[in-house]
PDB file of C-alpha atoms in Angstrom:
ATOM      1  CA  MET A 299     -27.982  38.002  28.126  1.00  0.00           C
ATOM      2  CA  ALA A 300     -25.401  38.364  26.743  1.00  0.00           C
ATOM      3  CA  LEU A 301     -21.855  40.521  26.659  1.00  0.00           C
ATOM      4  CA  VAL A 302     -22.626  43.418  26.193  1.00  0.00           C
ATOM      5  CA  THR A 303     -20.711  46.914  25.177  1.00  0.00           C
ATOM      6  CA  THR A 304     -21.419  49.730  27.574  1.00  0.00           C
ATOM      7  CA  LYS A 305     -23.399  51.923  25.264  1.00  0.00           C
ATOM      8  CA  LYS A 306     -26.831  51.864  26.717  1.00  0.00           C
ATOM      9  CA  MET A 307     -25.590  51.416  30.089  1.00  0.00           C
ATOM     10  CA  PHE A 308     -23.836  54.005  29.849  1.00  0.00           C
ATOM     11  CA  GLU A 309     -27.286  56.107  27.744  1.00  0.00           C
ATOM     12  CA  LYS A 310     -28.861  54.413  31.353  1.00  0.00           C
ATOM     13  CA  ALA A 311     -26.990  56.369  33.965  1.00  0.00           C
ATOM     14  CA  PHE A 312     -26.550  59.445  32.303  1.00  0.00           C
ATOM     15  CA  GLU A 313     -29.968  59.527  32.845  1.00  0.00           C
ATOM     16  CA  GLY A 314     -30.770  58.223  35.848  1.00  0.00           C
ATOM     17  CA  LYS A 315     -27.278  60.003  37.660  1.00  0.00           C
ATOM     18  CA  TYR A 316     -25.768  56.970  38.592  1.00  0.00           C
ATOM     19  CA  SER A 317     -22.516  55.282  37.903  1.00  0.00           C
ATOM     20  CA  ILE A 318     -21.318  52.041  36.217  1.00  0.00           C
ATOM     21  CA  GLY A 319     -18.537  50.308  39.020  1.00  0.00           C
ATOM     22  CA  ALA A 320     -16.153  48.579  35.877  1.00  0.00           C
ATOM     23  CA  PHE A 321     -14.566  46.273  38.018  1.00  0.00           C
ATOM     24  CA  ASN A 322     -10.503  45.440  37.992  1.00  0.00           C
ATOM     25  CA  ILE A 323     -10.674  40.978  37.091  1.00  0.00           C
ATOM     26  CA  ASN A 324      -7.313  39.043  37.780  1.00  0.00           C
ATOM     27  CA  ASN A 325      -8.758  35.708  38.336  1.00  0.00           C
ATOM     28  CA  MET A 326     -12.176  32.980  38.981  1.00  0.00           C
ATOM     29  CA  GLU A 327     -12.999  33.890  42.541  1.00  0.00           C
ATOM     30  CA  ILE A 328     -12.464  37.732  41.717  1.00  0.00           C
ATOM     31  CA  ILE A 329     -14.794  37.672  38.691  1.00  0.00           C
ATOM     32  CA  GLN A 330     -18.015  35.628  40.633  1.00  0.00           C
ATOM     33  CA  ALA A 331     -17.817  38.101  43.468  1.00  0.00           C
ATOM     34  CA  VAL A 332     -18.236  40.718  41.420  1.00  0.00           C
ATOM     35  CA  VAL A 333     -21.323  39.256  39.322  1.00  0.00           C
ATOM     36  CA  GLU A 334     -22.346  38.463  42.732  1.00  0.00           C
ATOM     37  CA  ALA A 335     -22.670  40.994  44.127  1.00  0.00           C
ATOM     38  CA  ALA A 336     -24.312  43.034  41.116  1.00  0.00           C
ATOM     39  CA  LYS A 337     -26.577  39.720  40.646  1.00  0.00           C
ATOM     40  CA  LYS A 338     -27.870  40.867  44.201  1.00  0.00           C
ATOM     41  CA  HIS A 339     -28.336  45.100  43.402  1.00  0.00           C
ATOM     42  CA  ASN A 340     -29.502  43.837  39.650  1.00  0.00           C
ATOM     43  CA  SER A 341     -26.773  46.066  38.905  1.00  0.00           C
ATOM     44  CA  ALA A 342     -25.481  46.974  34.984  1.00  0.00           C
ATOM     45  CA  VAL A 343     -21.636  46.559  35.520  1.00  0.00           C
ATOM     46  CA  ILE A 344     -18.597  46.034  33.927  1.00  0.00           C
ATOM     47  CA  LEU A 345     -15.175  43.888  34.345  1.00  0.00           C
ATOM     48  CA  GLN A 346     -11.975  45.304  33.565  1.00  0.00           C
ATOM     49  CA  VAL A 347      -9.286  44.000  32.191  1.00  0.00           C
ATOM     50  CA  SER A 348      -5.317  45.533  32.604  1.00  0.00           C
ATOM     51  CA  LYS A 349      -2.625  44.072  30.984  1.00  0.00           C
ATOM     52  CA  SER A 350      -0.919  43.159  33.544  1.00  0.00           C
ATOM     53  CA  ALA A 351      -3.783  41.349  34.001  1.00  0.00           C
ATOM     54  CA  LEU A 352      -4.537  39.600  30.384  1.00  0.00           C
ATOM     55  CA  LYS A 353      -0.378  38.444  31.188  1.00  0.00           C
ATOM     56  CA  TYR A 354      -0.994  36.580  34.318  1.00  0.00           C
ATOM     57  CA  ALA A 355      -4.332  35.539  32.906  1.00  0.00           C
ATOM     58  CA  HIS A 356      -4.315  35.200  29.258  1.00  0.00           C
ATOM     59  CA  PRO A 357      -7.614  37.332  27.215  1.00  0.00           C
ATOM     60  CA  ALA A 358      -9.118  34.358  26.244  1.00  0.00           C
ATOM     61  CA  TYR A 359      -9.350  32.172  30.032  1.00  0.00           C
ATOM     62  CA  LEU A 360     -11.007  35.897  31.040  1.00  0.00           C
ATOM     63  CA  LYS A 361     -13.246  35.489  28.581  1.00  0.00           C
ATOM     64  CA  ALA A 362     -14.874  32.416  28.726  1.00  0.00           C
ATOM     65  CA  MET A 363     -15.148  32.981  32.766  1.00  0.00           C
ATOM     66  CA  VAL A 364     -16.787  36.447  32.101  1.00  0.00           C
ATOM     67  CA  GLU A 365     -19.071  34.173  30.014  1.00  0.00           C
ATOM     68  CA  ALA A 366     -19.194  31.691  32.445  1.00  0.00           C
ATOM     69  CA  ALA A 367     -21.220  34.915  34.092  1.00  0.00           C
ATOM     70  CA  VAL A 368     -22.873  35.965  31.873  1.00  0.00           C
ATOM     71  CA  ALA A 369     -25.138  32.061  31.844  1.00  0.00           C
ATOM     72  CA  GLU A 370     -24.923  31.946  34.971  1.00  0.00           C
ATOM     73  CA  THR A 371     -26.162  35.613  36.151  1.00  0.00           C
ATOM     74  CA  GLY A 372     -28.320  36.646  33.103  1.00  0.00           C
ATOM     75  CA  LEU A 373     -26.601  39.264  33.410  1.00  0.00           C
ATOM     76  CA  ASP A 374     -25.362  42.244  30.816  1.00  0.00           C
ATOM     77  CA  ILE A 375     -21.824  42.162  31.384  1.00  0.00           C
ATOM     78  CA  ALA A 376     -19.237  45.057  28.992  1.00  0.00           C
ATOM     79  CA  LEU A 377     -16.074  43.202  28.837  1.00  0.00           C
ATOM     80  CA  HIS A 378     -13.148  45.748  28.654  1.00  0.00           C
ATOM     81  CA  LEU A 379     -10.277  46.241  28.404  1.00  0.00           C
ATOM     82  CA  ASP A 380      -8.165  48.827  30.894  1.00  0.00           C
ATOM     83  CA  HIS A 381      -5.274  51.324  30.042  1.00  0.00           C
ATOM     84  CA  GLY A 382      -4.860  50.033  26.401  1.00  0.00           C
ATOM     85  CA  ALA A 383      -1.004  50.378  25.631  1.00  0.00           C
ATOM     86  CA  ASP A 384      -1.279  51.213  21.486  1.00  0.00           C
ATOM     87  CA  PHE A 385      -2.781  49.374  18.466  1.00  0.00           C
ATOM     88  CA  GLU A 386      -2.026  46.611  18.828  1.00  0.00           C
ATOM     89  CA  ILE A 387      -3.242  44.600  22.100  1.00  0.00           C
ATOM     90  CA  CYS A 388      -6.314  47.062  21.884  1.00  0.00           C
ATOM     91  CA  LYS A 389      -6.785  44.999  18.049  1.00  0.00           C
ATOM     92  CA  GLU A 390      -5.814  41.522  20.004  1.00  0.00           C
ATOM     93  CA  CYS A 391      -8.764  42.051  23.100  1.00  0.00           C
ATOM     94  CA  ILE A 392     -11.252  43.270  19.808  1.00  0.00           C
ATOM     95  CA  GLU A 393     -11.135  39.681  17.758  1.00  0.00           C
ATOM     96  CA  ALA A 394     -10.867  38.306  21.086  1.00  0.00           C
ATOM     97  CA  GLY A 395     -14.314  39.315  22.417  1.00  0.00           C
ATOM     98  CA  PHE A 396     -13.849  42.218  24.171  1.00  0.00           C
ATOM     99  CA  THR A 397     -16.652  44.556  23.496  1.00  0.00           C
ATOM    100  CA  SER A 398     -14.859  47.824  24.497  1.00  0.00           C
ATOM    101  CA  VAL A 399     -11.271  48.704  25.056  1.00  0.00           C
ATOM    102  CA  MET A 400      -9.370  51.714  26.339  1.00  0.00           C
ATOM    103  CA  PHE A 401      -6.826  53.616  24.571  1.00  0.00           C
ATOM    104  CA  ASP A 402      -4.235  55.490  26.647  1.00  0.00           C
ATOM    105  CA  GLY A 403      -2.410  57.470  24.975  1.00  0.00           C
ATOM    106  CA  SER A 404      -1.872  60.220  27.927  1.00  0.00           C
ATOM    107  CA  HIS A 405       1.374  60.259  27.238  1.00  0.00           C
ATOM    108  CA  PHE A 406       1.714  60.661  24.460  1.00  0.00           C
ATOM    109  CA  ASP A 407       1.154  64.376  23.301  1.00  0.00           C
ATOM    110  CA  TYR A 408      -2.235  66.111  22.053  1.00  0.00           C
ATOM    111  CA  GLU A 409      -1.759  65.326  17.769  1.00  0.00           C
ATOM    112  CA  GLU A 410       0.041  62.166  18.302  1.00  0.00           C
ATOM    113  CA  ASN A 411      -3.026  61.240  20.775  1.00  0.00           C
ATOM    114  CA  VAL A 412      -5.736  62.544  18.969  1.00  0.00           C
ATOM    115  CA  ALA A 413      -3.886  59.832  15.630  1.00  0.00           C
ATOM    116  CA  LYS A 414      -4.169  57.211  17.223  1.00  0.00           C
ATOM    117  CA  THR A 415      -7.082  57.222  19.541  1.00  0.00           C
ATOM    118  CA  LYS A 416      -9.267  57.758  15.269  1.00  0.00           C
ATOM    119  CA  GLU A 417      -7.390  54.904  14.574  1.00  0.00           C
ATOM    120  CA  ILE A 418      -8.152  52.532  16.909  1.00  0.00           C
ATOM    121  CA  VAL A 419     -11.927  53.534  17.122  1.00  0.00           C
ATOM    122  CA  ASP A 420     -12.255  53.575  13.492  1.00  0.00           C
ATOM    123  CA  TYR A 421     -10.458  49.952  13.900  1.00  0.00           C
ATOM    124  CA  ALA A 422     -13.093  49.065  16.766  1.00  0.00           C
ATOM    125  CA  HIS A 423     -15.948  50.963  15.373  1.00  0.00           C
ATOM    126  CA  SER A 424     -16.401  48.398  12.139  1.00  0.00           C
ATOM    127  CA  LYS A 425     -16.383  45.614  14.915  1.00  0.00           C
ATOM    128  CA  GLY A 426     -19.254  46.500  16.770  1.00  0.00           C
ATOM    129  CA  VAL A 427     -17.041  48.196  19.188  1.00  0.00           C
ATOM    130  CA  VAL A 428     -17.150  51.013  21.964  1.00  0.00           C
ATOM    131  CA  VAL A 429     -13.590  53.008  22.625  1.00  0.00           C
ATOM    132  CA  GLU A 430     -12.779  55.370  25.360  1.00  0.00           C
ATOM    133  CA  ALA A 431      -9.608  56.381  26.002  1.00  0.00           C
ATOM    134  CA  GLU A 432      -8.633  59.629  28.368  1.00  0.00           C
ATOM    135  CA  LEU A 433      -7.199  62.679  28.294  1.00  0.00           C
ATOM    136  CA  GLY A 434      -5.355  64.206  31.007  1.00  0.00           C
ATOM    137  CA  LYS A 435      -2.991  62.508  33.170  1.00  0.00           C
ATOM    138  CA  LEU A 436      -3.506  61.544  36.692  1.00  0.00           C
ATOM    139  CA  ALA A 437      -0.860  60.527  38.923  1.00  0.00           C
ATOM    140  CA  GLY A 438      -0.106  57.341  40.430  1.00  0.00           C
ATOM    141  CA  VAL A 439       1.111  53.812  39.941  1.00  0.00           C
ATOM    142  CA  GLU A 440      -1.382  51.519  38.577  1.00  0.00           C
ATOM    143  CA  ASP A 441      -0.238  47.799  37.092  1.00  0.00           C
ATOM    144  CA  GLU A 442       2.940  48.921  34.372  1.00  0.00           C
ATOM    145  CA  VAL A 443       0.647  53.549  34.329  1.00  0.00           C
ATOM    146  CA  LYS A 444       3.241  55.293  36.627  1.00  0.00           C
ATOM    147  CA  VAL A 445       2.902  59.278  36.188  1.00  0.00           C
ATOM    148  CA  SER A 446       4.805  61.282  38.929  1.00  0.00           C
ATOM    149  CA  ALA A 447       2.884  64.095  40.974  1.00  0.00           C
ATOM    150  CA  GLU A 448       4.694  66.564  39.137  1.00  0.00           C
ATOM    151  CA  GLY A 449       3.881  65.158  35.898  1.00  0.00           C
ATOM    152  CA  ALA A 450      -0.300  64.873  36.072  1.00  0.00           C
ATOM    153  CA  THR A 451      -1.943  67.504  34.658  1.00  0.00           C
ATOM    154  CA  TYR A 452      -5.826  68.147  34.718  1.00  0.00           C
ATOM    155  CA  THR A 453      -8.027  67.743  31.482  1.00  0.00           C
ATOM    156  CA  ASP A 454      -8.435  70.668  29.004  1.00  0.00           C
ATOM    157  CA  PRO A 455     -12.386  71.558  28.730  1.00  0.00           C
ATOM    158  CA  ASP A 456     -12.102  72.809  24.974  1.00  0.00           C
ATOM    159  CA  GLN A 457      -9.546  70.898  24.108  1.00  0.00           C
ATOM    160  CA  ALA A 458     -11.718  67.945  26.129  1.00  0.00           C
ATOM    161  CA  VAL A 459     -14.063  68.786  22.825  1.00  0.00           C
ATOM    162  CA  ASP A 460     -12.482  68.681  20.005  1.00  0.00           C
ATOM    163  CA  PHE A 461     -10.499  65.950  21.470  1.00  0.00           C
ATOM    164  CA  VAL A 462     -13.816  63.613  21.511  1.00  0.00           C
ATOM    165  CA  LYS A 463     -15.507  65.973  17.791  1.00  0.00           C
ATOM    166  CA  ARG A 464     -11.628  64.551  15.724  1.00  0.00           C
ATOM    167  CA  THR A 465     -11.563  61.138  17.292  1.00  0.00           C
ATOM    168  CA  GLY A 466     -14.978  60.175  17.717  1.00  0.00           C
ATOM    169  CA  VAL A 467     -14.441  58.143  21.181  1.00  0.00           C
ATOM    170  CA  ASP A 468     -17.415  56.496  22.657  1.00  0.00           C
ATOM    171  CA  SER A 469     -16.994  57.972  26.098  1.00  0.00           C
ATOM    172  CA  LEU A 470     -13.865  60.272  27.561  1.00  0.00           C
ATOM    173  CA  ALA A 471     -11.239  58.852  31.117  1.00  0.00           C
ATOM    174  CA  ILE A 472     -10.543  63.037  32.024  1.00  0.00           C
ATOM    175  CA  ALA A 473      -8.249  64.510  34.928  1.00  0.00           C
ATOM    176  CA  ILE A 474      -9.561  66.061  37.972  1.00  0.00           C
ATOM    177  CA  GLY A 475      -8.050  65.474  41.182  1.00  0.00           C
ATOM    178  CA  THR A 476      -8.128  60.996  41.721  1.00  0.00           C
ATOM    179  CA  SER A 477      -5.265  59.226  40.892  1.00  0.00           C
ATOM    180  CA  HIS A 478      -3.766  55.820  40.908  1.00  0.00           C
ATOM    181  CA  GLY A 479      -2.611  53.146  43.854  1.00  0.00           C
ATOM    182  CA  ALA A 480      -3.144  53.240  46.853  1.00  0.00           C
ATOM    183  CA  TYR A 481      -1.609  57.193  48.148  1.00  0.00           C
ATOM    184  CA  LYS A 482      -4.100  59.219  46.111  1.00  0.00           C
ATOM    185  CA  PHE A 483      -3.318  62.140  48.251  1.00  0.00           C
ATOM    186  CA  LYS A 484      -1.062  63.403  51.686  1.00  0.00           C
ATOM    187  CA  GLY A 485      -3.425  65.861  52.202  1.00  0.00           C
ATOM    188  CA  GLU A 486      -7.035  66.857  51.686  1.00  0.00           C
ATOM    189  CA  ALA A 487      -8.713  65.726  49.353  1.00  0.00           C
ATOM    190  CA  LYS A 488      -9.654  67.572  46.501  1.00  0.00           C
ATOM    191  CA  LEU A 489     -11.747  66.990  42.843  1.00  0.00           C
ATOM    192  CA  ASP A 490     -12.471  69.075  40.297  1.00  0.00           C
ATOM    193  CA  PHE A 491     -15.995  69.689  40.102  1.00  0.00           C
ATOM    194  CA  ASP A 492     -16.215  73.112  38.274  1.00  0.00           C
ATOM    195  CA  ARG A 493     -14.052  71.080  36.230  1.00  0.00           C
ATOM    196  CA  LEU A 494     -16.533  69.136  35.497  1.00  0.00           C
ATOM    197  CA  LYS A 495     -19.205  71.034  34.706  1.00  0.00           C
ATOM    198  CA  THR A 496     -17.630  72.694  32.378  1.00  0.00           C
ATOM    199  CA  ILE A 497     -16.280  69.604  30.201  1.00  0.00           C
ATOM    200  CA  THR A 498     -20.165  68.344  30.623  1.00  0.00           C
ATOM    201  CA  GLU A 499     -20.969  71.907  29.592  1.00  0.00           C
ATOM    202  CA  LYS A 500     -19.379  72.328  26.457  1.00  0.00           C
ATOM    203  CA  LEU A 501     -19.736  68.952  25.054  1.00  0.00           C
ATOM    204  CA  GLU A 502     -23.020  69.497  25.161  1.00  0.00           C
ATOM    205  CA  ALA A 503     -23.103  72.718  23.181  1.00  0.00           C
ATOM    206  CA  ALA A 504     -21.537  71.296  20.933  1.00  0.00           C
ATOM    207  CA  GLY A 505     -24.059  68.858  19.823  1.00  0.00           C
ATOM    208  CA  PHE A 506     -22.258  65.417  22.570  1.00  0.00           C
ATOM    209  CA  HIS A 507     -25.247  65.196  24.506  1.00  0.00           C
ATOM    210  CA  ASN A 508     -25.575  63.309  27.400  1.00  0.00           C
ATOM    211  CA  TYR A 509     -22.086  62.034  26.848  1.00  0.00           C
ATOM    212  CA  PRO A 510     -20.510  59.315  28.958  1.00  0.00           C
ATOM    213  CA  ILE A 511     -17.494  61.224  31.336  1.00  0.00           C
ATOM    214  CA  VAL A 512     -15.256  58.240  33.221  1.00  0.00           C
ATOM    215  CA  LEU A 513     -13.606  58.930  36.714  1.00  0.00           C
ATOM    216  CA  HIS A 514      -9.359  56.617  36.812  1.00  0.00           C
ATOM    217  CA  GLY A 515      -7.846  55.950  40.129  1.00  0.00           C
ATOM    218  CA  ALA A 516     -11.378  55.953  42.260  1.00  0.00           C
ATOM    219  CA  SER A 517     -11.337  53.860  44.977  1.00  0.00           C
ATOM    220  CA  SER A 518     -11.617  54.855  48.618  1.00  0.00           C
ATOM    221  CA  VAL A 519      -8.844  52.808  50.021  1.00  0.00           C
ATOM    222  CA  ASP A 520     -11.337  51.555  53.124  1.00  0.00           C
ATOM    223  CA  GLN A 521      -9.242  51.729  56.086  1.00  0.00           C
ATOM    224  CA  ASN A 522     -11.103  48.976  57.419  1.00  0.00           C
ATOM    225  CA  ALA A 523      -9.062  46.620  54.809  1.00  0.00           C
ATOM    226  CA  VAL A 524      -6.266  48.020  54.973  1.00  0.00           C
ATOM    227  CA  GLU A 525      -5.566  48.043  59.043  1.00  0.00           C
ATOM    228  CA  THR A 526      -6.505  44.149  58.450  1.00  0.00           C
ATOM    229  CA  CYS A 527      -3.738  44.198  56.248  1.00  0.00           C
ATOM    230  CA  ASN A 528      -1.486  45.385  58.363  1.00  0.00           C
ATOM    231  CA  LYS A 529      -2.896  44.181  61.411  1.00  0.00           C
ATOM    232  CA  TYR A 530      -1.905  40.526  60.516  1.00  0.00           C
ATOM    233  CA  GLY A 531       1.571  41.643  58.915  1.00  0.00           C
ATOM    234  CA  GLY A 532       1.391  44.275  55.673  1.00  0.00           C
ATOM    235  CA  GLN A 533       2.985  47.255  55.726  1.00  0.00           C
ATOM    236  CA  ILE A 534       0.382  49.276  54.200  1.00  0.00           C
ATOM    237  CA  LYS A 535       0.427  52.775  55.559  1.00  0.00           C
ATOM    238  CA  GLY A 536      -0.929  56.448  54.823  1.00  0.00           C
ATOM    239  CA  ALA A 537      -3.104  54.858  52.322  1.00  0.00           C
ATOM    240  CA  LYS A 538      -5.644  56.790  51.250  1.00  0.00           C
ATOM    241  CA  GLY A 539      -8.111  57.577  48.417  1.00  0.00           C
ATOM    242  CA  ILE A 540     -11.235  59.468  47.139  1.00  0.00           C
ATOM    243  CA  PRO A 541     -14.604  59.712  49.685  1.00  0.00           C
ATOM    244  CA  VAL A 542     -17.402  57.848  48.556  1.00  0.00           C
ATOM    245  CA  GLU A 543     -19.519  61.404  49.036  1.00  0.00           C
ATOM    246  CA  MET A 544     -17.555  62.820  45.875  1.00  0.00           C
ATOM    247  CA  LEU A 545     -17.093  59.805  44.353  1.00  0.00           C
ATOM    248  CA  ARG A 546     -21.455  59.722  44.409  1.00  0.00           C
ATOM    249  CA  LYS A 547     -21.548  63.472  43.545  1.00  0.00           C
ATOM    250  CA  ALA A 548     -19.350  62.385  40.843  1.00  0.00           C
ATOM    251  CA  SER A 549     -22.001  59.524  40.673  1.00  0.00           C
ATOM    252  CA  GLU A 550     -24.517  61.987  39.674  1.00  0.00           C
ATOM    253  CA  MET A 551     -22.600  64.238  37.634  1.00  0.00           C
ATOM    254  CA  ALA A 552     -21.861  63.645  33.555  1.00  0.00           C
ATOM    255  CA  VAL A 553     -18.905  60.719  34.953  1.00  0.00           C
ATOM    256  CA  CYS A 554     -21.493  57.453  34.074  1.00  0.00           C
ATOM    257  CA  LYS A 555     -18.065  54.873  34.495  1.00  0.00           C
ATOM    258  CA  ILE A 556     -16.303  54.769  37.496  1.00  0.00           C
ATOM    259  CA  ASN A 557     -12.392  52.218  38.301  1.00  0.00           C
ATOM    260  CA  MET A 558     -12.574  50.714  41.202  1.00  0.00           C
ATOM    261  CA  ASP A 559      -8.772  48.208  40.739  1.00  0.00           C
ATOM    262  CA  THR A 560      -6.668  48.735  44.495  1.00  0.00           C
ATOM    263  CA  ASP A 561     -10.223  48.905  46.897  1.00  0.00           C
ATOM    264  CA  ILE A 562     -10.460  44.745  45.387  1.00  0.00           C
ATOM    265  CA  ARG A 563      -6.240  43.734  45.754  1.00  0.00           C
ATOM    266  CA  LEU A 564      -6.783  45.757  49.354  1.00  0.00           C
ATOM    267  CA  ALA A 565     -10.728  43.424  50.164  1.00  0.00           C
ATOM    268  CA  MET A 566      -8.590  40.285  49.247  1.00  0.00           C
ATOM    269  CA  THR A 567      -5.093  41.043  51.395  1.00  0.00           C
ATOM    270  CA  ALA A 568      -7.195  41.663  53.663  1.00  0.00           C
ATOM    271  CA  ALA A 569      -9.094  38.687  53.722  1.00  0.00           C
ATOM    272  CA  ILE A 570      -5.979  36.410  53.015  1.00  0.00           C
ATOM    273  CA  ARG A 571      -3.960  37.189  55.314  1.00  0.00           C
ATOM    274  CA  LYS A 572      -6.195  37.387  58.160  1.00  0.00           C
ATOM    275  CA  SER A 573      -6.942  33.631  56.828  1.00  0.00           C
ATOM    276  CA  LEU A 574      -3.855  32.172  57.038  1.00  0.00           C
ATOM    277  CA  SER A 575      -2.958  34.359  60.599  1.00  0.00           C
ATOM    278  CA  GLU A 576      -6.294  32.263  62.250  1.00  0.00           C
ATOM    279  CA  LYS A 577      -5.698  29.164  60.516  1.00  0.00           C
ATOM    280  CA  PRO A 578      -1.738  28.901  60.322  1.00  0.00           C
ATOM    281  CA  GLU A 579      -2.301  24.892  59.310  1.00  0.00           C
ATOM    282  CA  ALA A 580      -4.201  25.560  57.159  1.00  0.00           C
ATOM    283  CA  PHE A 581      -3.481  25.338  53.286  1.00  0.00           C
ATOM    284  CA  ASP A 582      -6.134  25.028  50.871  1.00  0.00           C
ATOM    285  CA  PRO A 583      -6.171  27.527  49.010  1.00  0.00           C
ATOM    286  CA  ARG A 584     -10.062  27.668  48.800  1.00  0.00           C
ATOM    287  CA  GLY A 585     -10.167  28.333  52.345  1.00  0.00           C
ATOM    288  CA  TYR A 586      -8.846  31.480  51.724  1.00  0.00           C
ATOM    289  CA  LEU A 587      -9.052  32.382  48.217  1.00  0.00           C
ATOM    290  CA  GLY A 588     -13.326  31.717  48.916  1.00  0.00           C
ATOM    291  CA  ALA A 589     -12.876  34.615  52.176  1.00  0.00           C
ATOM    292  CA  ALA A 590     -11.362  36.765  49.829  1.00  0.00           C
ATOM    293  CA  ARG A 591     -14.189  35.988  46.980  1.00  0.00           C
ATOM    294  CA  GLU A 592     -16.603  36.871  49.756  1.00  0.00           C
ATOM    295  CA  ASP A 593     -14.587  40.410  51.421  1.00  0.00           C
ATOM    296  CA  ILE A 594     -14.758  41.583  47.793  1.00  0.00           C
ATOM    297  CA  THR A 595     -18.770  40.132  47.151  1.00  0.00           C
ATOM    298  CA  ALA A 596     -19.131  42.623  50.458  1.00  0.00           C
ATOM    299  CA  MET A 597     -17.311  45.232  49.506  1.00  0.00           C
ATOM    300  CA  VAL A 598     -18.974  45.847  45.919  1.00  0.00           C
ATOM    301  CA  GLU A 599     -22.233  46.005  47.417  1.00  0.00           C
ATOM    302  CA  ARG A 600     -21.270  49.097  49.090  1.00  0.00           C
ATOM    303  CA  LYS A 601     -19.318  50.574  45.532  1.00  0.00           C
ATOM    304  CA  ILE A 602     -23.359  49.514  44.029  1.00  0.00           C
ATOM    305  CA  THR A 603     -25.151  51.397  46.999  1.00  0.00           C
ATOM    306  CA  ASP A 604     -23.471  54.280  48.305  1.00  0.00           C
ATOM    307  CA  VAL A 605     -21.177  55.487  45.973  1.00  0.00           C
ATOM    308  CA  LEU A 606     -22.757  54.650  41.914  1.00  0.00           C
ATOM    309  CA  GLY A 607     -25.766  53.836  43.507  1.00  0.00           C
ATOM    310  CA  SER A 608     -26.342  51.175  40.022  1.00  0.00           C
ATOM    311  CA  THR A 609     -28.926  49.320  42.140  1.00  0.00           C
ATOM    312  CA  ASP A 610     -31.706  47.433  39.545  1.00  0.00           C
ATOM    313  CA  SER A 611     -29.918  49.768  36.263  1.00  0.00           C
ATOM    314  CA  MET A 612     -30.760  46.713  34.591  1.00  0.00           C
ATOM    315  CA  LYS A 613     -34.319  46.716  34.630  1.00  0.00           C
TER     316      LYS A 613
END
């Protein structure tokens, strides 16, 4: 098996009406936890890296650890740059051996987003790498991505078709009501499935058969993890994510990739807080990091079975 692009993953996901989980990685324990769950369920998986993660762990270390995961598990894994801010960081990751990059030009005006995305698509495709782009703005905070609720905008279906035509981008992240971070909704959660359906239908009519859509900001914010964090000294009040049933519905439509970062952070933090609280004399990091790894694996397994529907997608 090998590091692969998302192309065939998405083709199978669209036809099978499931999604591939894209899990943000920052260290060895997270990588091991995610791929262990994927291997157990024979699930395709995307490991993705934010700009902050690149600063923290460095591209060469992250790629080497992902390659080790491929060798150990026998899985095909896509290594993806999440929210690339400019051409240079996308190029850096492509040159480092990433198989997929996302350029996030959603904060630019439309024409500038088109031009910058096209430049990156042309370069990436010349290297055999696929590109994800974003149209519309998600509210919330994730690493260096910060958008106020007032600044959020839903994706326009006609503009989505024009954008894909003019850029040649391989997949498109759209805004239909998801949000970055742990505080996604103050009131009732709502996703605009009609908009998702319209975008899909218009892309199909324009000749983009089974075009893969991506959802960012799609952690469900597990309340058990939040409760555990707070029980052992945390102050995470009012955190609320996307209901599992909504994510499963999106997976059965055109959404082929669902991003999850917050849920990993919560699972890891909850396990570490609990471990250190129950064993205050402990100072071996393998103890509390090992506990975190176990809890992340269990969480990712639930995502695969209950949200993504990607069990046995490696067949």
